[in-house]
Amino acid sequence: MKKLLTVLLATMLLLLPLSSLVGCNRGDEREVDPTKTQFYIGNYDGGVGRTWIETLALQFEEDYKDTHFEDGKTGIQIWFSHMKDEYKSGNILTTMPNYREDIYFLDSIIYEDFVSQNRLLDISDVLLTPNELDTPLEDGTYPTIASKTEPTRLALYEYTDDTYYAMPFFDHVLGIVYDVDLFESENLYNNGDGPDGKPDTYDDGLPRTYEEFKQLLATMKQKGITPFTWCGGDGGYRMDLLNEVWLRYEGYANFNLNNTFNGEYTFPESRLTAEEAAEWNATTNSDGSQTVKITAENGYLLQKQEGKLVALNFAKDILSDTAYYSSAAFHTSQMHTDAQEEYLMSIRRPLGSNQIAMLVEGSWWENEAKPVFNEMAESYNTPSRKYGYGERRFGIMPLPVFEGGKSDNALYMGKGNSAIVVSATTKHPELAKLFLKYIHTNENLAYFNAETCITRPYDYTMTDDQFNSMTYYGQTLRELVTADGIQKIYSQTADTTIRMKDSTYFNDWMWGSTINGNPYNDPFLTFRDTANASITAEVYFNGLSATYNKGSWSKQYAEWVQKGYVQNTVA
């Protein structure tokens, strides 16, 4: 019996996050104080890091040290579990009931699965009631968190009318990072106003047109500079870059048709077959282009959007010369942190020996790469040359305007499904809600931004001191996200009903191509493979419509109607 109990105890301990057993991961050696309420936080230990939440937790402990959250107890102790793989959506969905954590800060979740499996606490009141911990408005009332939340992100977590089981965490800004110091020293800027076409803004001197962008690549090659590197082990980074090109060409409204399947789209001349034009009552315009009403019934036609062909040619152009990208960019062993290290360390190479100018990454990369910055500073800093975090300058390069495309300031934000949630099994629901309100005041939202250099999808202001405390990259990111006229768009929104309900069918919606009966889903890998020399951008593009064709779509559409996924059908 004793042996059985020992085995059972060991099994139970394995189900708990390690830090829940050993205490807080802040480097302290505290003992559990039984006179205080014990509260547990699970934090995805990725690019956002842990310093910000540990700091706010200490502050919360101090501010509420005399508060009774339980009978017979005064104050609170907050403990952390900082983990990564264990807190990925599929894993934590299964294991959450076994963990003691009250609140989780997660990089991404499949929201509907978590709600349908009763994993989450309803936190509607956190979002919808006035937050009296925040700064009052001019009329003396207090704002709700919902009123400060970016509407698109808020809507994603509105499960039913005014019912929320999650709230947005941080912004996923995806794209091209460039080395400002290298651009200056090697005279890589031009004299223009940049992609936004406005003088005296963050993108001055960067390529405005695609021709200027291609010339920049050629100039870098001539100077012995490698234009690009990226994560080789995860094709998602490359795919997001193509999505960004696709968006840049199409603009906000056209790209968002892939979420709503509701609106008009104008196809170039001869893009639609005669049968397609007749079936969907296309209107032929004076320039030969054809306009069609897109619905859930004919959504497969969106695979013929011109922006997709432009993006595929973009990939082809980058791969047209091996001097345009690092050889490690296609090594499956090069994960995102390896790519960050390769990028940062390349500046140590002799001038003209393949220093890397640009990195395909997300807004969290610089904060995530702090260990590399610190190691470089310790090893290489001199009075005249610094390598530490905040001592080098990096910026965000918006994509250029493509000929024939839109010039609106649409900003691609990826899936945008990072989330803050409360476990349905928490022993302290009201305390959890108080903590959420606490960290979503203007003061603490601004602190997060200043500490991590990553923006959050909420309306908040930063002081000049907070803004100036950020790295050059963090300042550029903040300027980009808050620029006038910026339209943020996500690959999935609350309008993506069909795609979210039938995610298996839409798994390859972005870049799944069928060519001669063979499936492909990564244009970069396809074009790089010499065995695919006959696969041009146009061949790959045509294959998109082979993957999502009328036959397969019609069959699936009938199921969507039957299951109630489609609210309005075309007669």
Coordinates of C-alpha atoms in Angstrom, one line a residue:
M1 CA 0.0 0.0 0.0
K2 CA 2.8 2.4 0.9
K3 CA 4.5 1.8 -2.5
L4 CA 1.2 2.4 -4.3
L5 CA 0.7 5.7 -2.5
T6 CA 4.2 6.8 -3.4
V7 CA 3.6 6.0 -7.1
L8 CA 0.3 7.9 -7.0
L9 CA 1.9 10.9 -5.3
A10 CA 4.7 11.0 -7.9
T11 CA 2.1 10.8 -10.7
M12 CA 0.2 13.7 -9.2
L13 CA 3.3 15.8 -8.8
L14 CA 4.2 15.3 -12.5
L15 CA 0.9 16.8 -13.4
L16 CA 1.8 20.0 -11.7
P17 CA 4.0 22.7 -13.3
L18 CA 7.5 22.5 -11.7
S19 CA 7.4 26.1 -10.5
S20 CA 4.1 25.4 -8.8
L21 CA 6.1 23.1 -6.6
V22 CA 9.2 25.0 -6.1
G23 CA 7.7 28.5 -5.9
C24 CA 8.0 31.7 -7.7
N25 CA 10.5 31.9 -10.7
R26 CA 11.6 35.4 -9.6
G27 CA 14.8 34.2 -8.0
D28 CA 13.5 34.6 -4.5
E29 CA 13.6 32.0 -1.8
R30 CA 10.3 32.7 -0.2
E31 CA 8.4 30.2 1.9
V32 CA 4.7 29.7 1.5
D33 CA 3.0 32.0 4.1
P34 CA -0.2 30.2 5.2
T35 CA -1.6 33.5 6.5
K36 CA -1.8 34.8 3.0
T37 CA -3.9 33.9 0.0
Q38 CA -1.9 31.8 -2.5
F39 CA -2.4 32.8 -6.2
Y40 CA -0.9 31.1 -9.2
I41 CA -0.1 32.5 -12.7
G42 CA 0.9 30.5 -15.8
N43 CA 3.0 32.5 -18.3
Y44 CA 4.0 31.5 -21.8
D45 CA 7.7 31.9 -21.6
G46 CA 8.3 33.3 -25.1
G47 CA 9.1 36.6 -26.7
V48 CA 7.1 38.7 -24.3
G49 CA 9.2 37.4 -21.4
R50 CA 8.5 37.4 -17.7
T51 CA 10.0 40.6 -16.2
W52 CA 6.9 42.7 -16.8
I53 CA 4.4 40.3 -15.1
E54 CA 6.7 39.5 -12.2
T55 CA 7.1 43.3 -11.6
L56 CA 3.4 44.0 -11.7
A57 CA 2.7 41.0 -9.4
L58 CA 5.1 42.3 -6.8
Q59 CA 3.4 45.7 -7.0
F60 CA 0.0 44.0 -6.7
E61 CA 1.2 42.1 -3.6
E62 CA 2.3 45.4 -2.0
D63 CA -0.8 47.3 -2.9
Y64 CA -3.1 44.6 -1.4
K65 CA -0.9 43.5 1.5
D66 CA -3.7 44.4 4.0
T67 CA -6.6 43.0 2.0
H68 CA -8.5 39.9 3.1
F69 CA -9.2 37.6 0.1
E70 CA -10.0 34.7 2.3
D71 CA -11.4 34.4 5.8
G72 CA -8.6 34.4 8.3
K73 CA -5.9 35.5 5.7
T74 CA -4.4 38.8 4.9
G75 CA -2.5 39.7 1.8
I76 CA -1.4 37.6 -1.1
Q77 CA 1.5 35.6 -2.4
I78 CA 1.8 35.2 -6.2
W79 CA 3.7 32.3 -7.7
F80 CA 4.6 31.7 -11.3
S81 CA 4.9 28.9 -13.8
H82 CA 6.9 30.1 -16.8
M83 CA 6.7 27.4 -19.5
K84 CA 6.6 27.2 -23.3
D85 CA 5.7 23.9 -24.9
E86 CA 3.4 23.0 -22.1
Y87 CA 1.5 26.2 -22.6
K88 CA 1.0 25.8 -26.4
S89 CA -2.7 25.8 -27.2
G90 CA -3.2 22.0 -27.8
N91 CA -1.2 21.0 -24.8
I92 CA -2.7 23.4 -22.2
L93 CA -6.2 22.6 -23.5
T94 CA -5.7 19.0 -22.4
T95 CA -3.8 19.6 -19.1
M96 CA -5.4 22.8 -17.7
P97 CA -7.8 20.9 -15.4
N98 CA -4.7 19.3 -13.8
Y99 CA -2.9 22.5 -13.1
R100 CA -3.4 24.8 -10.1
E101 CA -2.8 28.1 -12.0
D102 CA -5.5 30.7 -11.7
I103 CA -4.6 32.9 -14.7
Y104 CA -2.8 32.1 -17.9
F105 CA -1.0 34.5 -20.3
L106 CA -0.9 32.5 -23.6
D107 CA 0.8 33.1 -26.9
S108 CA -2.2 31.6 -28.8
I109 CA -5.4 29.6 -28.2
I110 CA -8.0 27.9 -30.3
Y111 CA -10.7 29.9 -28.5
E112 CA -13.8 27.9 -29.4
D113 CA -12.2 24.6 -28.2
F114 CA -11.3 26.1 -24.8
V115 CA -14.9 27.4 -24.3
S116 CA -16.7 24.3 -25.6
Q117 CA -14.6 22.1 -23.3
N118 CA -15.4 24.3 -20.2
R119 CA -11.8 25.3 -19.6
L120 CA -12.3 29.0 -19.0
L121 CA -14.1 31.3 -16.5
D122 CA -16.6 33.8 -17.8
I123 CA -14.8 37.2 -17.5
S124 CA -17.4 39.4 -19.2
D125 CA -17.7 41.6 -16.1
V126 CA -14.0 42.3 -16.2
L127 CA -14.3 43.8 -19.7
L128 CA -17.8 45.4 -19.5
T129 CA -17.9 47.1 -16.1
P130 CA -16.1 50.3 -15.3
N131 CA -12.5 49.8 -14.2
E132 CA -12.3 51.9 -11.0
L133 CA -8.6 51.2 -10.8
D134 CA -8.0 53.1 -14.0
T135 CA -7.6 56.8 -14.6
P136 CA -11.1 58.5 -14.6
L137 CA -12.3 60.1 -17.8
E138 CA -13.0 63.8 -18.1
D139 CA -16.6 63.4 -16.9
G140 CA -15.4 61.7 -13.8
T141 CA -16.5 58.2 -14.8
Y142 CA -14.2 55.2 -15.3
P143 CA -13.6 53.5 -18.7
T144 CA -14.4 49.9 -19.2
I145 CA -11.6 47.7 -20.5
A146 CA -13.8 46.8 -23.5
S147 CA -14.0 50.4 -24.5
K148 CA -10.2 50.6 -24.6
T149 CA -9.8 47.3 -26.5
E150 CA -9.2 47.2 -30.3
P151 CA -12.6 46.3 -31.7
T152 CA -11.4 43.5 -34.0
R153 CA -9.6 41.7 -31.2
L154 CA -12.4 42.2 -28.7
A155 CA -14.9 40.7 -31.2
L156 CA -12.8 37.7 -31.6
Y157 CA -13.4 36.7 -28.0
E158 CA -17.1 37.6 -27.8
Y159 CA -18.4 34.1 -27.7
T160 CA -22.0 35.1 -27.6
D161 CA -23.5 38.6 -27.2
D162 CA -21.6 40.4 -24.4
T163 CA -20.0 37.1 -23.2
Y164 CA -16.3 36.8 -23.0
Y165 CA -14.0 34.0 -21.8
A166 CA -10.7 35.6 -22.8
M167 CA -9.2 39.0 -23.5
P168 CA -6.4 39.9 -25.9
F169 CA -2.8 39.7 -24.8
F170 CA -0.3 41.4 -27.1
D171 CA 0.1 42.6 -30.7
H172 CA 1.6 40.3 -33.2
V173 CA 3.2 42.7 -35.7
L174 CA 4.8 40.6 -38.4
G175 CA 7.2 41.6 -41.2
I176 CA 10.8 42.8 -42.0
V177 CA 13.2 44.0 -39.4
Y178 CA 16.2 46.0 -40.7
D179 CA 19.5 47.1 -39.2
V180 CA 19.3 50.9 -39.0
D181 CA 23.0 51.2 -38.2
L182 CA 24.0 49.1 -41.2
F183 CA 21.7 51.0 -43.5
E184 CA 23.3 54.3 -42.3
S185 CA 26.9 53.1 -42.5
E186 CA 26.5 51.5 -45.9
N187 CA 24.3 54.3 -47.3
L188 CA 21.4 52.0 -48.1
Y189 CA 18.7 54.6 -47.6
N190 CA 17.3 56.7 -50.5
N191 CA 16.0 60.2 -50.5
G192 CA 12.3 59.4 -50.6
D193 CA 9.5 59.6 -48.1
G194 CA 9.2 55.8 -47.7
P195 CA 6.2 53.4 -48.2
D196 CA 3.8 55.7 -46.4
G197 CA 4.6 58.6 -48.8
K198 CA 4.7 61.1 -45.9
P199 CA 7.8 63.1 -45.0
D200 CA 9.4 63.1 -41.5
T201 CA 7.9 59.7 -40.5
Y202 CA 9.5 56.4 -39.3
D203 CA 10.0 55.0 -42.8
D204 CA 11.7 57.8 -44.6
G205 CA 14.4 56.6 -47.0
L206 CA 13.0 53.1 -47.3
P207 CA 11.8 51.7 -50.7
R208 CA 8.5 53.1 -51.7
T209 CA 8.0 51.1 -54.9
Y210 CA 8.7 47.5 -55.5
E211 CA 11.3 48.5 -58.2
E212 CA 13.2 50.4 -55.5
F213 CA 13.0 47.4 -53.2
K214 CA 14.5 45.1 -55.9
Q215 CA 17.2 47.7 -56.5
L216 CA 18.0 47.7 -52.7
L217 CA 18.5 43.9 -52.9
A218 CA 20.9 44.3 -55.8
T219 CA 22.8 47.1 -54.0
M220 CA 23.2 45.0 -51.0
K221 CA 24.6 42.1 -53.0
Q222 CA 27.1 44.5 -54.7
K223 CA 28.3 45.6 -51.3
G224 CA 28.7 42.1 -50.0
I225 CA 25.7 42.3 -47.7
T226 CA 23.2 39.5 -47.4
P227 CA 19.6 40.9 -47.5
F228 CA 17.7 38.3 -45.6
T229 CA 17.6 35.6 -43.0
W230 CA 14.6 33.9 -41.3
C231 CA 13.6 30.9 -39.3
G232 CA 14.3 27.8 -41.3
G233 CA 12.6 25.3 -39.0
D234 CA 9.2 27.0 -39.1
G235 CA 7.7 28.0 -42.4
G236 CA 5.2 30.2 -40.7
Y237 CA 7.5 33.1 -40.8
R238 CA 7.9 32.9 -44.6
M239 CA 4.2 32.4 -45.1
D240 CA 3.4 35.4 -43.0
L241 CA 5.7 37.5 -45.2
L242 CA 3.8 36.4 -48.2
N243 CA 0.5 37.1 -46.5
E244 CA 1.8 40.6 -45.9
V245 CA 2.7 41.1 -49.6
W246 CA -0.7 39.8 -50.5
L247 CA -2.4 42.3 -48.1
R248 CA -0.1 45.1 -49.3
Y249 CA -1.3 44.6 -52.8
E250 CA -5.0 44.0 -52.2
G251 CA -5.6 46.4 -49.4
Y252 CA -7.7 46.0 -46.3
A253 CA -11.1 45.5 -47.8
N254 CA -10.1 43.0 -50.5
F255 CA -7.9 40.9 -48.2
N256 CA -10.6 40.8 -45.5
L257 CA -12.9 39.1 -48.0
N258 CA -11.0 36.0 -47.1
N259 CA -12.5 36.3 -43.6
T260 CA -16.0 37.6 -44.4
F261 CA -16.8 36.0 -47.8
N262 CA -19.1 38.9 -48.3
G263 CA -18.4 41.8 -50.7
E264 CA -17.4 42.6 -54.2
Y265 CA -14.1 41.8 -55.9
T266 CA -12.7 42.9 -59.2
F267 CA -10.6 40.3 -61.1
P268 CA -8.2 41.2 -63.8
E269 CA -9.2 40.6 -67.4
S270 CA -9.4 36.9 -68.4
R271 CA -8.7 35.8 -64.8
L272 CA -12.2 34.2 -64.6
T273 CA -13.2 31.5 -67.0
A274 CA -16.3 32.2 -69.2
E275 CA -18.2 29.7 -67.1
E276 CA -17.3 31.3 -63.8
A277 CA -18.2 34.8 -65.1
A278 CA -21.6 33.5 -66.3
E279 CA -22.4 31.5 -63.2
W280 CA -21.7 34.3 -60.8
N281 CA -23.1 37.1 -62.9
A282 CA -19.8 39.0 -63.4
T283 CA -20.0 42.6 -64.5
T284 CA -17.4 43.3 -67.2
N285 CA -15.8 46.7 -66.8
S286 CA -14.4 49.1 -69.5
D287 CA -10.9 47.9 -68.9
G288 CA -11.9 44.2 -69.3
S289 CA -11.8 43.5 -65.6
Q290 CA -14.7 41.6 -64.1
T291 CA -16.5 42.3 -60.8
V292 CA -18.2 39.6 -58.9
K293 CA -20.2 39.5 -55.6
I294 CA -18.3 37.2 -53.3
T295 CA -20.3 35.0 -50.9
A296 CA -19.8 31.8 -48.9
E297 CA -21.1 30.0 -52.0
N298 CA -18.4 31.1 -54.4
G299 CA -15.5 31.9 -52.0
Y300 CA -13.2 29.6 -53.8
L301 CA -12.8 32.4 -56.5
L302 CA -10.7 34.4 -54.0
Q303 CA -7.8 32.0 -54.7
K304 CA -7.6 34.0 -58.0
Q305 CA -6.9 37.3 -56.2
E306 CA -4.1 39.2 -58.0
G307 CA -2.3 39.9 -54.7
K308 CA -1.5 36.2 -54.4
L309 CA 0.3 36.1 -57.7
V310 CA 2.2 39.3 -56.7
A311 CA 3.3 37.6 -53.5
L312 CA 4.4 34.5 -55.3
N313 CA 6.5 36.6 -57.7
F314 CA 7.9 38.3 -54.6
A315 CA 9.1 35.0 -53.3
K316 CA 10.5 34.1 -56.7
D317 CA 12.5 37.3 -56.9
I318 CA 14.1 36.8 -53.5
L319 CA 15.0 33.2 -54.4
S320 CA 16.3 34.2 -57.8
D321 CA 19.8 34.8 -56.4
T322 CA 21.3 32.8 -53.5
A323 CA 23.1 36.0 -52.5
Y324 CA 19.8 37.4 -51.4
Y325 CA 19.3 35.1 -48.4
S326 CA 21.4 33.3 -45.8
S327 CA 22.2 29.6 -46.5
A328 CA 21.0 28.9 -43.0
A329 CA 17.5 30.3 -43.8
F330 CA 16.4 26.9 -45.1
H331 CA 18.1 24.7 -42.5
T332 CA 15.4 23.0 -40.5
S333 CA 17.7 23.2 -37.5
Q334 CA 17.6 27.0 -37.6
M335 CA 14.7 27.9 -35.4
H336 CA 13.6 31.4 -34.7
T337 CA 16.0 32.1 -31.9
D338 CA 18.8 30.7 -34.0
A339 CA 17.9 33.1 -36.8
Q340 CA 17.9 36.0 -34.3
E341 CA 21.4 35.0 -33.2
E342 CA 22.6 34.6 -36.7
Y343 CA 21.2 38.0 -37.6
L344 CA 22.7 39.8 -34.6
M345 CA 26.1 38.0 -34.8
S346 CA 26.5 38.7 -38.5
I347 CA 27.6 42.3 -37.7
R348 CA 30.8 40.8 -36.4
R349 CA 31.8 39.6 -39.8
P350 CA 34.2 41.8 -41.8
L351 CA 32.6 44.5 -43.9
G352 CA 31.5 43.0 -47.2
S353 CA 31.5 39.5 -45.8
N354 CA 27.8 38.8 -45.7
Q355 CA 26.6 40.9 -42.8
I356 CA 22.8 40.4 -42.8
A357 CA 20.6 43.5 -43.2
M358 CA 17.1 42.1 -42.6
L359 CA 15.3 39.5 -40.5
V360 CA 11.8 38.2 -41.1
E361 CA 10.3 38.2 -37.6
G362 CA 7.5 39.3 -35.2
S363 CA 7.3 42.3 -32.9
W364 CA 8.6 40.3 -29.9
W365 CA 11.9 39.3 -31.4
E366 CA 14.1 42.0 -29.8
N367 CA 12.8 41.3 -26.3
E368 CA 13.2 37.6 -26.9
A369 CA 16.8 38.0 -28.1
K370 CA 18.0 39.8 -24.9
P371 CA 20.2 36.9 -24.0
V372 CA 22.1 37.2 -27.3
F373 CA 22.4 41.0 -26.9
N374 CA 23.7 40.5 -23.4
E375 CA 26.3 37.9 -24.4
M376 CA 27.5 40.1 -27.2
A377 CA 27.8 43.1 -25.0
E378 CA 29.8 41.1 -22.4
S379 CA 32.1 39.6 -25.1
Y380 CA 32.6 42.4 -27.6
N381 CA 31.7 45.8 -26.2
T382 CA 34.4 48.5 -26.5
P383 CA 34.2 52.2 -25.7
S384 CA 33.6 52.9 -29.4
R385 CA 31.3 50.0 -30.3
K386 CA 28.4 48.6 -28.4
Y387 CA 26.4 45.4 -29.0
G388 CA 24.0 45.2 -26.0
Y389 CA 20.2 45.4 -25.9
G390 CA 19.1 49.0 -26.8
E391 CA 22.7 49.9 -27.9
R392 CA 22.0 48.9 -31.5
R393 CA 19.3 50.3 -33.7
F394 CA 16.7 48.2 -35.6
G395 CA 13.6 49.3 -37.4
I396 CA 10.5 47.9 -39.1
M397 CA 10.5 48.0 -42.9
P398 CA 6.9 48.4 -44.3
L399 CA 6.5 46.7 -47.6
P400 CA 6.6 48.9 -50.7
V401 CA 3.7 49.8 -52.9
F402 CA 3.2 47.3 -55.7
E403 CA 2.2 48.4 -59.2
G404 CA -1.5 48.2 -59.6
G405 CA -2.0 47.5 -55.9
K406 CA -3.6 49.5 -53.1
S407 CA -1.7 52.1 -51.1
D408 CA -3.8 52.1 -47.9
N409 CA -1.9 51.6 -44.7
A410 CA -3.1 48.1 -43.8
L411 CA -1.0 46.4 -41.2
Y412 CA -0.8 42.6 -41.1
M413 CA -1.2 41.2 -37.5
G414 CA -1.2 37.5 -38.1
K415 CA -3.8 35.4 -36.3
G416 CA -4.0 37.8 -33.3
N417 CA -5.1 35.0 -31.0
S418 CA -2.8 35.6 -28.0
A419 CA -5.0 35.6 -24.9
I420 CA -5.3 36.1 -21.2
V421 CA -7.7 33.6 -19.6
V422 CA -8.8 32.5 -16.1
S423 CA -9.1 28.8 -15.4
A424 CA -12.6 27.6 -14.8
T425 CA -11.2 25.7 -11.8
T426 CA -9.7 28.7 -10.1
K427 CA -10.3 28.9 -6.3
H428 CA -10.2 32.7 -6.4
P429 CA -12.4 34.0 -9.3
E430 CA -12.9 37.5 -7.8
L431 CA -9.2 37.9 -7.0
A432 CA -8.4 36.8 -10.6
K433 CA -10.8 39.4 -12.0
L434 CA -9.3 42.1 -9.7
F435 CA -5.8 41.2 -11.0
L436 CA -6.9 41.5 -14.6
K437 CA -8.4 44.9 -14.0
Y438 CA -5.2 45.9 -12.2
I439 CA -2.9 45.1 -15.1
H440 CA -5.2 46.8 -17.6
T441 CA -5.0 50.4 -16.2
N442 CA -3.5 53.0 -18.5
E443 CA -0.4 53.1 -16.2
N444 CA 0.2 49.3 -16.4
L445 CA -0.6 49.0 -20.1
A446 CA 2.0 51.7 -20.7
Y447 CA 4.5 50.0 -18.4
F448 CA 4.1 46.7 -20.3
N449 CA 4.9 48.5 -23.6
A450 CA 7.9 50.3 -22.1
E451 CA 9.3 47.2 -20.5
T452 CA 8.9 44.8 -23.4
C453 CA 8.9 47.2 -26.4
I454 CA 5.8 45.3 -27.6
T455 CA 2.5 47.0 -28.0
R456 CA -0.9 45.8 -26.7
P457 CA -4.2 46.0 -28.5
Y458 CA -5.7 48.6 -26.1
D459 CA -6.0 52.4 -26.1
Y460 CA -3.4 53.8 -23.8
T461 CA -1.0 56.7 -23.6
M462 CA 2.7 56.6 -22.7
T463 CA 4.7 59.4 -21.1
D464 CA 7.6 60.9 -22.9
D465 CA 9.9 59.2 -20.4
Q466 CA 8.3 55.8 -21.1
F467 CA 8.6 56.2 -24.8
N468 CA 12.2 57.4 -24.7
S469 CA 13.1 54.5 -22.4
M470 CA 12.4 52.0 -25.2
T471 CA 14.8 50.8 -27.8
Y472 CA 14.9 52.4 -31.2
Y473 CA 13.0 49.3 -32.5
G474 CA 10.4 49.6 -29.7
Q475 CA 9.8 53.3 -30.6
T476 CA 9.5 52.5 -34.3
L477 CA 7.0 49.8 -33.5
R478 CA 4.9 52.1 -31.3
E479 CA 4.9 54.8 -34.0
L480 CA 3.8 52.3 -36.6
V481 CA 0.9 50.8 -34.6
T482 CA -0.4 54.2 -33.6
A483 CA 0.1 56.0 -36.9
D484 CA -2.9 57.9 -38.3
G485 CA -4.9 55.8 -40.8
I486 CA -3.4 52.4 -39.9
Q487 CA -5.8 49.6 -40.5
K488 CA -4.9 46.5 -38.6
I489 CA -6.0 43.2 -40.2
Y490 CA -5.8 39.6 -39.0
S491 CA -5.7 36.4 -40.8
Q492 CA -8.7 35.3 -38.7
T493 CA -11.4 37.5 -37.2
A494 CA -14.8 37.2 -35.6
D495 CA -16.1 37.2 -39.2
T496 CA -14.1 34.1 -40.1
T497 CA -17.1 31.9 -39.1
I498 CA -16.7 29.3 -41.8
R499 CA -12.9 29.0 -41.6
M500 CA -13.0 28.7 -37.8
K501 CA -15.8 26.2 -37.8
D502 CA -14.1 24.0 -40.5
S503 CA -10.4 24.6 -39.9
T504 CA -9.4 21.3 -41.4
Y505 CA -10.8 22.1 -44.8
F506 CA -9.2 25.6 -44.7
N507 CA -5.8 24.4 -43.4
D508 CA -4.1 25.3 -46.7
W509 CA -6.3 28.2 -47.6
M510 CA -3.4 30.7 -47.8
W511 CA -0.8 28.9 -50.0
G512 CA -2.0 25.3 -50.6
S513 CA -1.4 24.5 -54.3
T514 CA -2.0 21.3 -56.3
I515 CA 0.2 20.9 -59.4
N516 CA 0.0 17.8 -61.5
G517 CA -1.8 16.1 -58.7
N518 CA 1.0 16.9 -56.2
P519 CA 0.3 19.1 -53.1
Y520 CA 2.5 22.0 -52.1
N521 CA 2.1 24.5 -49.3
D522 CA 5.3 26.5 -49.0
P523 CA 6.1 28.6 -52.1
F524 CA 9.6 29.4 -50.8
L525 CA 10.6 25.7 -50.4
T526 CA 8.9 24.8 -53.7
F527 CA 10.7 27.5 -55.7
R528 CA 14.1 26.8 -54.0
D529 CA 14.0 23.1 -54.9
T530 CA 15.8 22.7 -58.2
A531 CA 13.6 19.7 -59.0
N532 CA 10.7 22.2 -59.3
A533 CA 12.4 24.4 -61.9
S534 CA 9.3 24.2 -64.1
I535 CA 7.1 25.6 -61.3
T536 CA 6.8 29.3 -62.0
A537 CA 4.9 31.7 -59.9
E538 CA 2.0 31.5 -62.3
V539 CA 2.0 27.7 -62.2
Y540 CA 1.9 27.7 -58.4
F541 CA -0.8 30.4 -58.5
N542 CA -3.0 28.3 -60.8
G543 CA -2.5 25.4 -58.5
L544 CA -4.2 27.3 -55.7
S545 CA -7.5 27.1 -57.6
A546 CA -6.9 23.4 -58.1
T547 CA -6.7 22.9 -54.4
Y548 CA -9.8 25.0 -53.7
N549 CA -12.0 24.3 -56.8
K550 CA -15.7 24.5 -57.4
G551 CA -16.2 20.8 -56.9
S552 CA -14.7 20.4 -53.4
W553 CA -16.0 23.8 -52.3
S554 CA -19.6 23.0 -53.4
K555 CA -19.6 19.8 -51.4
Q556 CA -18.2 21.6 -48.3
Y557 CA -20.7 24.4 -48.8
A558 CA -23.6 22.1 -48.6
E559 CA -22.3 20.8 -45.2
W560 CA -21.9 24.4 -43.9
V561 CA -25.4 25.2 -44.8
Q562 CA -26.7 22.0 -43.1
K563 CA -24.7 22.8 -40.0
G564 CA -25.9 26.3 -39.8
Y565 CA -22.5 27.9 -40.5
V566 CA -23.9 30.0 -43.4
Q567 CA -26.5 32.5 -42.4
N568 CA -27.4 33.8 -45.8
T569 CA -27.2 31.8 -49.0
V570 CA -27.5 32.9 -52.6
A571 CA -30.7 31.9 -54.2

